[in-house]
Short mmCIF file of C-alpha atoms and ligand atoms in Angstrom, two decimals:
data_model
loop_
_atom_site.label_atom_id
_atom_site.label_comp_id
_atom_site.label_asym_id
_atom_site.label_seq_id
_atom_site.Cartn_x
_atom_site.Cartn_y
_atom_site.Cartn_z
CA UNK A 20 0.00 0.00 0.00
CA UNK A 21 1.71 3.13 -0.93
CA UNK A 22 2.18 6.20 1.59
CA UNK A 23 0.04 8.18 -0.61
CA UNK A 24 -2.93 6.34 -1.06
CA UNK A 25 -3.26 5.40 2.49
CA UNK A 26 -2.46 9.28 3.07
CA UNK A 27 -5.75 9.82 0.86
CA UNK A 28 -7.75 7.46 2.63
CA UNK A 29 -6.82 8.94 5.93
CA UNK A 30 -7.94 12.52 4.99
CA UNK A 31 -11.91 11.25 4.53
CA UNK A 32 -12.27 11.08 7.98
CA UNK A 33 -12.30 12.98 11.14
CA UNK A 34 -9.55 11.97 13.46
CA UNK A 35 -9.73 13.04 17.01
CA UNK A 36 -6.53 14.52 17.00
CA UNK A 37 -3.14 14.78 14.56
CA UNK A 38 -1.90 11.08 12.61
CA UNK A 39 0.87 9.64 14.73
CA UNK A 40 1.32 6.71 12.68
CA UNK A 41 -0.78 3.61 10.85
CA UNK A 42 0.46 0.70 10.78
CA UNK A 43 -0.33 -3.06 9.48
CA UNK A 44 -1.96 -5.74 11.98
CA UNK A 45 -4.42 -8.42 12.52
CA UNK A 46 -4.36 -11.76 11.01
CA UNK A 47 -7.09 -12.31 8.66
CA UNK A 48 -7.06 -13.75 5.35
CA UNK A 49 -9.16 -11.20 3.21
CA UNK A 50 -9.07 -8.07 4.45
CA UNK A 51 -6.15 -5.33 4.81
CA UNK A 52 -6.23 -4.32 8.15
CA UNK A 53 -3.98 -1.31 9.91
CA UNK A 54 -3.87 0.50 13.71
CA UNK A 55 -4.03 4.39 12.81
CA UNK A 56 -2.83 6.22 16.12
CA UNK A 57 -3.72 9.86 16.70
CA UNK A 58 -2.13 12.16 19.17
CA UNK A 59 -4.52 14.07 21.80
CA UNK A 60 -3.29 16.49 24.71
CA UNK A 61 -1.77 15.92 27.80
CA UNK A 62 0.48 12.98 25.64
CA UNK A 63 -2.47 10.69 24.91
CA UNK A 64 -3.63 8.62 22.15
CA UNK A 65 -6.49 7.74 20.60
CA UNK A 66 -6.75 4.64 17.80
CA UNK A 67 -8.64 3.09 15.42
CA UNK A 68 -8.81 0.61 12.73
CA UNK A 69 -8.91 1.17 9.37
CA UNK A 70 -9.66 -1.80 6.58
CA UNK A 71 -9.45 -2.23 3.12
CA UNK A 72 -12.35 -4.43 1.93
CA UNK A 73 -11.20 -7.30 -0.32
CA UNK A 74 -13.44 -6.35 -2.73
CA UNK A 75 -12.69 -9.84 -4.74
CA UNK A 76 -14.37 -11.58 -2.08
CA UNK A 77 -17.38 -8.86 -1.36
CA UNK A 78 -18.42 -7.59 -4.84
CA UNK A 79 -21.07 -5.91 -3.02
CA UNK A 80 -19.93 -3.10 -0.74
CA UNK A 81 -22.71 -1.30 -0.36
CA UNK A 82 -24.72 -3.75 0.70
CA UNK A 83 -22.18 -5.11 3.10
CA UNK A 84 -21.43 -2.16 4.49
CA UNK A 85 -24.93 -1.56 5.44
CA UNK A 86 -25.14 -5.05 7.38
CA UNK A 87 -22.25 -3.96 9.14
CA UNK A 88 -23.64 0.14 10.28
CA UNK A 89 -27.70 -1.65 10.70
CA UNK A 90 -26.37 -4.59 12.58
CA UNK A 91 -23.62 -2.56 15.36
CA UNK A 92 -26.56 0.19 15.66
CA UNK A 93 -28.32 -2.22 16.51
CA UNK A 94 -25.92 -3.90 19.10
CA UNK A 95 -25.45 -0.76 20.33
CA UNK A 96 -29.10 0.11 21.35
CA UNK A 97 -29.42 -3.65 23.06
CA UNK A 98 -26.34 -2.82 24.96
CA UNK A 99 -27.17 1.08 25.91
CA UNK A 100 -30.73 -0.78 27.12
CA UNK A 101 -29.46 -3.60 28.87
CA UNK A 102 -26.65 -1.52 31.03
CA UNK A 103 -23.45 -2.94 28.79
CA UNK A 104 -20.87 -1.01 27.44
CA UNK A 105 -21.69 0.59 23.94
CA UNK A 106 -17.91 1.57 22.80
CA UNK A 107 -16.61 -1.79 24.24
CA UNK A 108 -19.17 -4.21 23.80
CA UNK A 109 -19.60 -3.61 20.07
CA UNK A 110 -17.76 -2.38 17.24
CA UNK A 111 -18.10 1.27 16.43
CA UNK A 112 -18.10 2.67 12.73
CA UNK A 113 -16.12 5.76 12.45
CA UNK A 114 -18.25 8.00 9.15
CA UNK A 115 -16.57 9.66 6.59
CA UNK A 116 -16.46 13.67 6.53
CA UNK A 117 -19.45 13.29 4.39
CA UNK A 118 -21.24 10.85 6.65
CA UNK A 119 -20.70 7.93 4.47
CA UNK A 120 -20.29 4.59 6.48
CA UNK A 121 -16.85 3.99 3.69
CA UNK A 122 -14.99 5.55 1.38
CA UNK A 123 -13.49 4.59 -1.99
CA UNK A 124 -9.57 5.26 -3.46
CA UNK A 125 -8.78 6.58 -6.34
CA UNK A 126 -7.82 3.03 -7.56
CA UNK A 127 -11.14 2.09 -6.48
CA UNK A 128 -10.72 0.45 -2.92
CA UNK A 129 -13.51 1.06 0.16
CA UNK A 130 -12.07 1.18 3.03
CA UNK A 131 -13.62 2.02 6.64
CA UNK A 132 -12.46 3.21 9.89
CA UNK A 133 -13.57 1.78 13.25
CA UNK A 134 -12.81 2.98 17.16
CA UNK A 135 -10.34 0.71 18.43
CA UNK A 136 -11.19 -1.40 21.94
CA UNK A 137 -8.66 -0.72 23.99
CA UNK A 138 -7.68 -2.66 26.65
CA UNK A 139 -8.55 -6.08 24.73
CA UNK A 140 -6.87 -8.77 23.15
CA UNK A 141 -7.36 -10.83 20.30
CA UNK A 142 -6.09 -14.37 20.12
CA UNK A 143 -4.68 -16.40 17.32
CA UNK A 144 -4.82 -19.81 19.67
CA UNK A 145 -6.24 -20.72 22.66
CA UNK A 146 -3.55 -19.57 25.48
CA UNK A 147 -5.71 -20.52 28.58
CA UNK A 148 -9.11 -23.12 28.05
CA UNK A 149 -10.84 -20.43 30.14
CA UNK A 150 -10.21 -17.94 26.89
CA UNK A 151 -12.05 -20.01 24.54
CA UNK A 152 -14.63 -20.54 26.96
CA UNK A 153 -15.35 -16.76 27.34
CA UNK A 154 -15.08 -16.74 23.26
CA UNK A 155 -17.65 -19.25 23.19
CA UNK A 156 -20.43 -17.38 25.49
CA UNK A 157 -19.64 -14.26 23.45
CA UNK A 158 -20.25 -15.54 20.40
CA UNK A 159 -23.31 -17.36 21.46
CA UNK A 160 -24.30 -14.13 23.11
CA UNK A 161 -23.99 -12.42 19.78
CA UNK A 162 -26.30 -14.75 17.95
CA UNK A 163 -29.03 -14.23 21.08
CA UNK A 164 -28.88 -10.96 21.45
CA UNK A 165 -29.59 -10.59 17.15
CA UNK A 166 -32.18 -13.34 17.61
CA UNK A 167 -34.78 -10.44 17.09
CA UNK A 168 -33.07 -8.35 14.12
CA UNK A 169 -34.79 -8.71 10.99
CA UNK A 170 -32.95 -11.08 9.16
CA UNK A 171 -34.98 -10.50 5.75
CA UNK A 172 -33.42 -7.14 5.45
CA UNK A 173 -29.84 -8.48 5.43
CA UNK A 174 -27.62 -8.33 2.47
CA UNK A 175 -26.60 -11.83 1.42
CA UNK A 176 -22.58 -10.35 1.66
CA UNK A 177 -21.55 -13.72 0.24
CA UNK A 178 -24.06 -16.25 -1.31
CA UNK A 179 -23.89 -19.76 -0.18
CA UNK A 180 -21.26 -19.25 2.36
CA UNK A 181 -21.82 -22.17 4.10
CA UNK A 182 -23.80 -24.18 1.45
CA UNK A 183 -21.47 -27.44 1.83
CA UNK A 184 -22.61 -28.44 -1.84
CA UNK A 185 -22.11 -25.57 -3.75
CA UNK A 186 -19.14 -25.65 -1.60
CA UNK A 187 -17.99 -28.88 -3.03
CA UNK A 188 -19.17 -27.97 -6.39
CA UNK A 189 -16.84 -25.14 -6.45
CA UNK A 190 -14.09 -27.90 -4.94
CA UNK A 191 -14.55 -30.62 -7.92
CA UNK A 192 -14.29 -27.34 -10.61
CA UNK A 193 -10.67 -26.24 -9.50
CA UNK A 194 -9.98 -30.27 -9.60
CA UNK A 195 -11.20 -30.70 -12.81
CA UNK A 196 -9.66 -27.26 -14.24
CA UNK A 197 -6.53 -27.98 -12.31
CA UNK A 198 -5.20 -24.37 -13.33
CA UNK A 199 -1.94 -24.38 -11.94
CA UNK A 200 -1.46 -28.40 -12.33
CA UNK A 201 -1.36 -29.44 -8.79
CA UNK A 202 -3.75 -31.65 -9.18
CA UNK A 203 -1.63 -34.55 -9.28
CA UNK A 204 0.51 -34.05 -6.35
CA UNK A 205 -2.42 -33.81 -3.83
CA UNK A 206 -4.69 -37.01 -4.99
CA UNK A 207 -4.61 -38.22 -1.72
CA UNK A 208 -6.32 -35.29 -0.65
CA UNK A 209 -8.56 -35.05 -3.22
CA UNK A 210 -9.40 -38.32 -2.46
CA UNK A 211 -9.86 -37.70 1.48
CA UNK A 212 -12.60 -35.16 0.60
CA UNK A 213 -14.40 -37.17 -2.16
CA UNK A 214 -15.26 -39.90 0.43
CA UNK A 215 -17.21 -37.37 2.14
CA UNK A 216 -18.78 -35.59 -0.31
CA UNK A 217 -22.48 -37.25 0.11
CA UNK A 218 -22.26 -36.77 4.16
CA UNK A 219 -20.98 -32.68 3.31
CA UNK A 220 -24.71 -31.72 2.54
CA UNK A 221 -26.59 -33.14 5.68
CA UNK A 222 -27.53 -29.89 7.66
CA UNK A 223 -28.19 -28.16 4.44
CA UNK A 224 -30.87 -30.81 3.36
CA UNK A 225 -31.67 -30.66 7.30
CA UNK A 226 -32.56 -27.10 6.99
CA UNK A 227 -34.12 -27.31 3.61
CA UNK A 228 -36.42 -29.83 4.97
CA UNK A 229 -37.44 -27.67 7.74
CA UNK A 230 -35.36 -29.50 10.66
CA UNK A 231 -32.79 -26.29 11.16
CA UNK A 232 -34.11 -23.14 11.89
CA UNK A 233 -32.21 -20.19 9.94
CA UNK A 234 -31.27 -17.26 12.18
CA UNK A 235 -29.22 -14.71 12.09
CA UNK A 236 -25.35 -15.95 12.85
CA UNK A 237 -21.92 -14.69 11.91
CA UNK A 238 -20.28 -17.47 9.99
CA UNK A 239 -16.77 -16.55 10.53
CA UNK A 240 -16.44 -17.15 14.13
CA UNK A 241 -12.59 -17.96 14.76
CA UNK A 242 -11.09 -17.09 18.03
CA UNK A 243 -9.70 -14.27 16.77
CA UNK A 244 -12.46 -12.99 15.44
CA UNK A 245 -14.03 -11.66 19.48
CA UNK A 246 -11.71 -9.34 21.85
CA UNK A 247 -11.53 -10.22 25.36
CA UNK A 248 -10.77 -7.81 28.08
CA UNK A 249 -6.95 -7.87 29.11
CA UNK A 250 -7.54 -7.44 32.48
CA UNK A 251 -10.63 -9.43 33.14
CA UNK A 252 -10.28 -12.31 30.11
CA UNK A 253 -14.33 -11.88 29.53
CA UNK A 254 -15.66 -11.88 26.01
CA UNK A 255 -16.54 -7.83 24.95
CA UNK A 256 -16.95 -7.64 21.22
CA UNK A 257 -17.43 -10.14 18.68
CA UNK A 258 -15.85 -8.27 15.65
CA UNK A 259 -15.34 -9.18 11.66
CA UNK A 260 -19.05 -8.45 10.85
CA UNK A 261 -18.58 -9.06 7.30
CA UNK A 262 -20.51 -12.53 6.88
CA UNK A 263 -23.07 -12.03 9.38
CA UNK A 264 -26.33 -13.37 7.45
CA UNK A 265 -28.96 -15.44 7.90
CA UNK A 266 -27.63 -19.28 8.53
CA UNK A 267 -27.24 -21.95 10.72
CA UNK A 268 -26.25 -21.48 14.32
CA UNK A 269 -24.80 -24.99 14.65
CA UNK A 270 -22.20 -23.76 12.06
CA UNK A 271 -21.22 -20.79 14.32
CA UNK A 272 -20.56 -23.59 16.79
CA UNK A 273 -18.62 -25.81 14.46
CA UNK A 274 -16.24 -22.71 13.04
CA UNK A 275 -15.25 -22.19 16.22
CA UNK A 276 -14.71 -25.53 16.60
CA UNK A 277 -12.36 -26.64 13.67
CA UNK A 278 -10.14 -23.20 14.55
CA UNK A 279 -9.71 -23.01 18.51
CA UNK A 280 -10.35 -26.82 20.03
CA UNK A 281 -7.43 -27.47 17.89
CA UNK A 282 -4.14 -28.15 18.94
CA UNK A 283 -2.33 -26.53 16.92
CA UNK A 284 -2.13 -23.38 14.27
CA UNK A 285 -4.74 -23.16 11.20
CA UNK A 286 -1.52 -23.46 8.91
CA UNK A 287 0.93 -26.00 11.07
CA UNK A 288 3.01 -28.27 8.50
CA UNK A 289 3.46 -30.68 11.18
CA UNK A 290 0.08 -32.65 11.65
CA UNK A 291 1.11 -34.58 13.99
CA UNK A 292 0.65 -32.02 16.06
CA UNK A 293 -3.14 -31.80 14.57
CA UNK A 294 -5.66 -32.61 17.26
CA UNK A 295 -9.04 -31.92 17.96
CA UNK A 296 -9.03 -31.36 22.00
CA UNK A 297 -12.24 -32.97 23.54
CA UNK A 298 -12.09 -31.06 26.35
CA UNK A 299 -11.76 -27.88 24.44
CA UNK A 300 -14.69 -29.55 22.36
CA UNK A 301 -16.61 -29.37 25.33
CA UNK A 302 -15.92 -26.43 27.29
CA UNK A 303 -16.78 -24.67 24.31
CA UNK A 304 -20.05 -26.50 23.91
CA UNK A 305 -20.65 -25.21 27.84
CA UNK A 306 -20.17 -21.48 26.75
CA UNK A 307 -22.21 -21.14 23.32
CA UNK A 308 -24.86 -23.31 25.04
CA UNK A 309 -25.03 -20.77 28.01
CA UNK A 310 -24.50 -17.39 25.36
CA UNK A 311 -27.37 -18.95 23.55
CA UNK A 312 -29.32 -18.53 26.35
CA UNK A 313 -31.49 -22.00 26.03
CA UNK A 314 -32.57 -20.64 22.67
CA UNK A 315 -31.29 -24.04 20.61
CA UNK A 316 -33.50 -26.41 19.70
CA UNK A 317 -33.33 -30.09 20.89
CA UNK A 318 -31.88 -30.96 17.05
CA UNK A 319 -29.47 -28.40 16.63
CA UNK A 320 -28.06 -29.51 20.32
CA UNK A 321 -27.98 -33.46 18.75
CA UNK A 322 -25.82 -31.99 15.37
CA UNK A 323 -23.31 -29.97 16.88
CA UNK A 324 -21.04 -32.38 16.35
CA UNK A 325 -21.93 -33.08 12.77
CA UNK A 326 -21.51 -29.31 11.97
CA UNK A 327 -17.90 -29.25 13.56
CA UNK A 328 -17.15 -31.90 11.18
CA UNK A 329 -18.60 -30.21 8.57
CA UNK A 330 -17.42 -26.66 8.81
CA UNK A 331 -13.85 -28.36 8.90
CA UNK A 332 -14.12 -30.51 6.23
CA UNK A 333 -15.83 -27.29 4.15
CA UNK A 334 -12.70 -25.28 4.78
CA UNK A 335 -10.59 -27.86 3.67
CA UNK A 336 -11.80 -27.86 0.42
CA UNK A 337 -11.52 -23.94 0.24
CA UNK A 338 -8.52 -24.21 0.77
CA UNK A 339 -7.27 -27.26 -1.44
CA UNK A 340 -9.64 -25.48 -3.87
CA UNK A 341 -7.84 -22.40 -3.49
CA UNK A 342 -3.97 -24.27 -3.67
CA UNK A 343 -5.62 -25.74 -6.59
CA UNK A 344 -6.59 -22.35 -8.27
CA UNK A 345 -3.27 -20.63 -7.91
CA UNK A 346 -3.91 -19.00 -4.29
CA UNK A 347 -6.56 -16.14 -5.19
CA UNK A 348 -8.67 -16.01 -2.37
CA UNK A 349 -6.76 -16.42 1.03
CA UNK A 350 -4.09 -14.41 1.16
CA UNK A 351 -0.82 -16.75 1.59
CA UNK A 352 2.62 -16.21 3.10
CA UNK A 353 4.54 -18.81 1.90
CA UNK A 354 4.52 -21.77 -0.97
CA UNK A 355 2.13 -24.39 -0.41
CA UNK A 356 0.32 -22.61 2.21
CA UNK A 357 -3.16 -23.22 1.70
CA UNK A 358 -2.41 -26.98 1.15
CA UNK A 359 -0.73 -27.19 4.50
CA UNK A 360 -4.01 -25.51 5.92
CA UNK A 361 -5.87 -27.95 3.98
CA UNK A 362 -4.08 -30.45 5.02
CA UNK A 363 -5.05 -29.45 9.37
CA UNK A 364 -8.69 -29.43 8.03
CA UNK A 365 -8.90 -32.68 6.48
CA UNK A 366 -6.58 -34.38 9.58
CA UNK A 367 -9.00 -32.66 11.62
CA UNK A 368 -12.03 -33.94 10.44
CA UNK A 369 -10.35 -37.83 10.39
CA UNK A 370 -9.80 -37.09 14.38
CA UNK A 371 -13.51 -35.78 14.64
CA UNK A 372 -14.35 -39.18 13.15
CA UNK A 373 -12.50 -41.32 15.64
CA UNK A 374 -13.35 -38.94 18.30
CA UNK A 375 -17.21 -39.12 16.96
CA UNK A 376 -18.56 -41.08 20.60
CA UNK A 377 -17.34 -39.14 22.82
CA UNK A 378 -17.89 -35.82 20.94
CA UNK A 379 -21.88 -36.59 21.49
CA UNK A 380 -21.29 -37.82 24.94
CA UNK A 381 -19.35 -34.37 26.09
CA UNK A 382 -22.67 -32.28 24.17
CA UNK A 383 -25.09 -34.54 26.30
CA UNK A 384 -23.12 -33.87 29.44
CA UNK A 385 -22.98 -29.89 28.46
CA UNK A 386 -26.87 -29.87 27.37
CA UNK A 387 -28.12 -32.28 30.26
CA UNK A 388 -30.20 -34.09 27.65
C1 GN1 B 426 -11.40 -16.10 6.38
O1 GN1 B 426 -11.32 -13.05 7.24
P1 GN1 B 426 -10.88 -14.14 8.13
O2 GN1 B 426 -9.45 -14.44 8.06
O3 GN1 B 426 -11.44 -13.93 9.55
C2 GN1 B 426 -12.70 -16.54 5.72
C3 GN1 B 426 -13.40 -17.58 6.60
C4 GN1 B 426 -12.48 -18.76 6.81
C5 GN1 B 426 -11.19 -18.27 7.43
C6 GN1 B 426 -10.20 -19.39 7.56
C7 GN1 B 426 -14.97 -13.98 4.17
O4 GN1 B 426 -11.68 -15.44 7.60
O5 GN1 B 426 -14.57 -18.03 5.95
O6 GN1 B 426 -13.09 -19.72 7.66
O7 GN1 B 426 -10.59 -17.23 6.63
N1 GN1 B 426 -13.56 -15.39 5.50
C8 GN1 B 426 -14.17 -15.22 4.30
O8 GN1 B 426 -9.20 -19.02 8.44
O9 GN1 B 426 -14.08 -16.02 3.37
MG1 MG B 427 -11.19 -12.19 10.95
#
């Protein structure tokens, strides 16, 4: 990103104060994420977060962008009402100078500003089990306290998200078109994923048949996608608002799942490091459960193991999918990246399947059913 772009970006908005500096952070895989800092008397600071939408991934900004204002307004009432904290509790939108909610470069990129939470913390792995339990209430918190929001006037941000079969659809075109030919190297994965392919649609046909309630849920709910207070360790904010849509709150569950109850990193070459932690597994279950606030039904409680499973096996294909297209949607750091995360999901999932017993007997001890 040059100096001068960024240095037109930063003049849209009203800073509280002069630009100290803006640098990079964050970890995610699609958007371009940086820490402005702005000087206030007495020596202070005051930050904030400005983004570059991949605009690749969201082709509709607009719309996106008004999920993302409708949906923290909203947040922000419920909290004001219910005696929580509106500037920690929730993300805050930063507008424009001319009260736009983003604004566009002259090569065409949005970008938006946010307050920064200070005093929080954002985790790439699970340090302490009592972090991913506070990560778990939040984001079942999250999903209860947008169990009213009209879901019908959410944008779609990205269609079929979760939809395991388009999902695989997409998987068996970059196999077939083999772009980059890598095809042949990774048969063995291509084959662990195939085996699985009629099992990837069950909660969408469970859903389409009326069995799984849609509601609105976030769909991207990695650990280090909610800040927990530093001094405390409780959940606060559940941020990267970006796919929250209408879907299946099992699959909150399960994302959480494949990322933090593992043992090791998203991207770790060595899988024999690559567990799936049953006690993680169910301390987790414990926290959404409670954030839910009893609002699950007795069927989504009985697949939460299934859509664990399933939202790691779907992310394995993206990402073999993606290795397979040349690397074009997750941003990578190094050759052969998205195969090595590929390669977590899918020894993931095989652990899920030897761990399948006891996965259902830890969700019957959490749910008392
Ligand atoms: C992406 O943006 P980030 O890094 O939080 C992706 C998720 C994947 C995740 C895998 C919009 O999330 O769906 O599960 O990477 N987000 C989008 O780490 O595709
Ligand atoms: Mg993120």
């Amino acid at each position: 990103m040059s100096e001068s772009m960024l240095r037109a970006v930063l003049e849209c908005y009203n800073f509280d104060g002069p630009i100290l500096s803006c640098e990079p952070c964050g970890s995610g895989h699609i958007n371009e994420t940086y820490r402005v800092t702005c000087s206030q008397p007495g020596g202070r600071t005051r930050r904030y977060v400005l983004q570059r939408m991949n605009r690749s991934v969201f082709q509709d900004i607009d719309g996106l962008m008004e999920n993302v204002a409708n949906v923290t307004a909203y947040l922000r009432r419920s909290l004001l009402l219910s005696g929580g904290d509106p500037d920690r509790g929730t993300m805050n939108l930063l507008p424009t100078q001319t009260g736009k909610n983003y604004c566009t470069d002259p090569e065409g990129g949005c970008w938006r500003v946010f307050l920064f939470i200070e005093g929080a913390v954002c985790l790439d792995r699970v340090e302490k089990p009592q972090d991913f339990y506070e990560s778990a209430v939040a984001f079942g918190s999250f999903q209860r306290l947008l169990a009213d929001y009209p879901a019908e006037t959410l944008h779609e941000t990205i269609p079929n998200f979760h939809n395991t079969e388009s999902r695989f659809c997409d998987f068996e075109r970059a196999v077939r078109e083999d772009v980059c030919g890598r095809a042949a190297s990774v048969q063995s994965e291509i084959a662990f994923a195939m085996e699985r392919r009629e099992e990837a649609g069950a909660l969408v046909h469970m859903q389409r048949d009326g069995l799984l309630p849609l509601r609105v849920t976030h769909n991207d709910t990695k650990l280090n996608n909610v800040m927990l207070d530093r001094e405390t360790g409780k959940g606060l904010c559940v941020i990267d608002l970006d796919t929250v849509m209408p879907g299946l709150a099992v699959n909150d569950f399960g994302d959480s799942i494949r990322f933090g109850a593992s043992t090791a990193a998203e991207d770790e070459p060595d899988l024999t490091k690559v567990e799936m932690d049953l006690s993680l597994f169910e301390l987790y279950a414990k926290g959404f459960l409670e954030g839910c606030g009893g609002s699950l039904t007795d069927r989504e409680i009985e697949v939460l193991p299934m859509a664990a499973k399933l939202m790691t096996l779907e992310c394995g294909i993206r990402f073999l999918g993606d290795y397979l297209s040349g690397d074009r949607y997750f941003r990578v750091h190094r050759e052969g990246h998205n195969l090595d995360r590929a390669r977590t999901q899918f020894r993931l999932v095989a652990d899920m399947e030897r761990k399948w017993d006891a996965m259902h007997d830890a969700i019957r001890r959490v749910s008392g059913s």
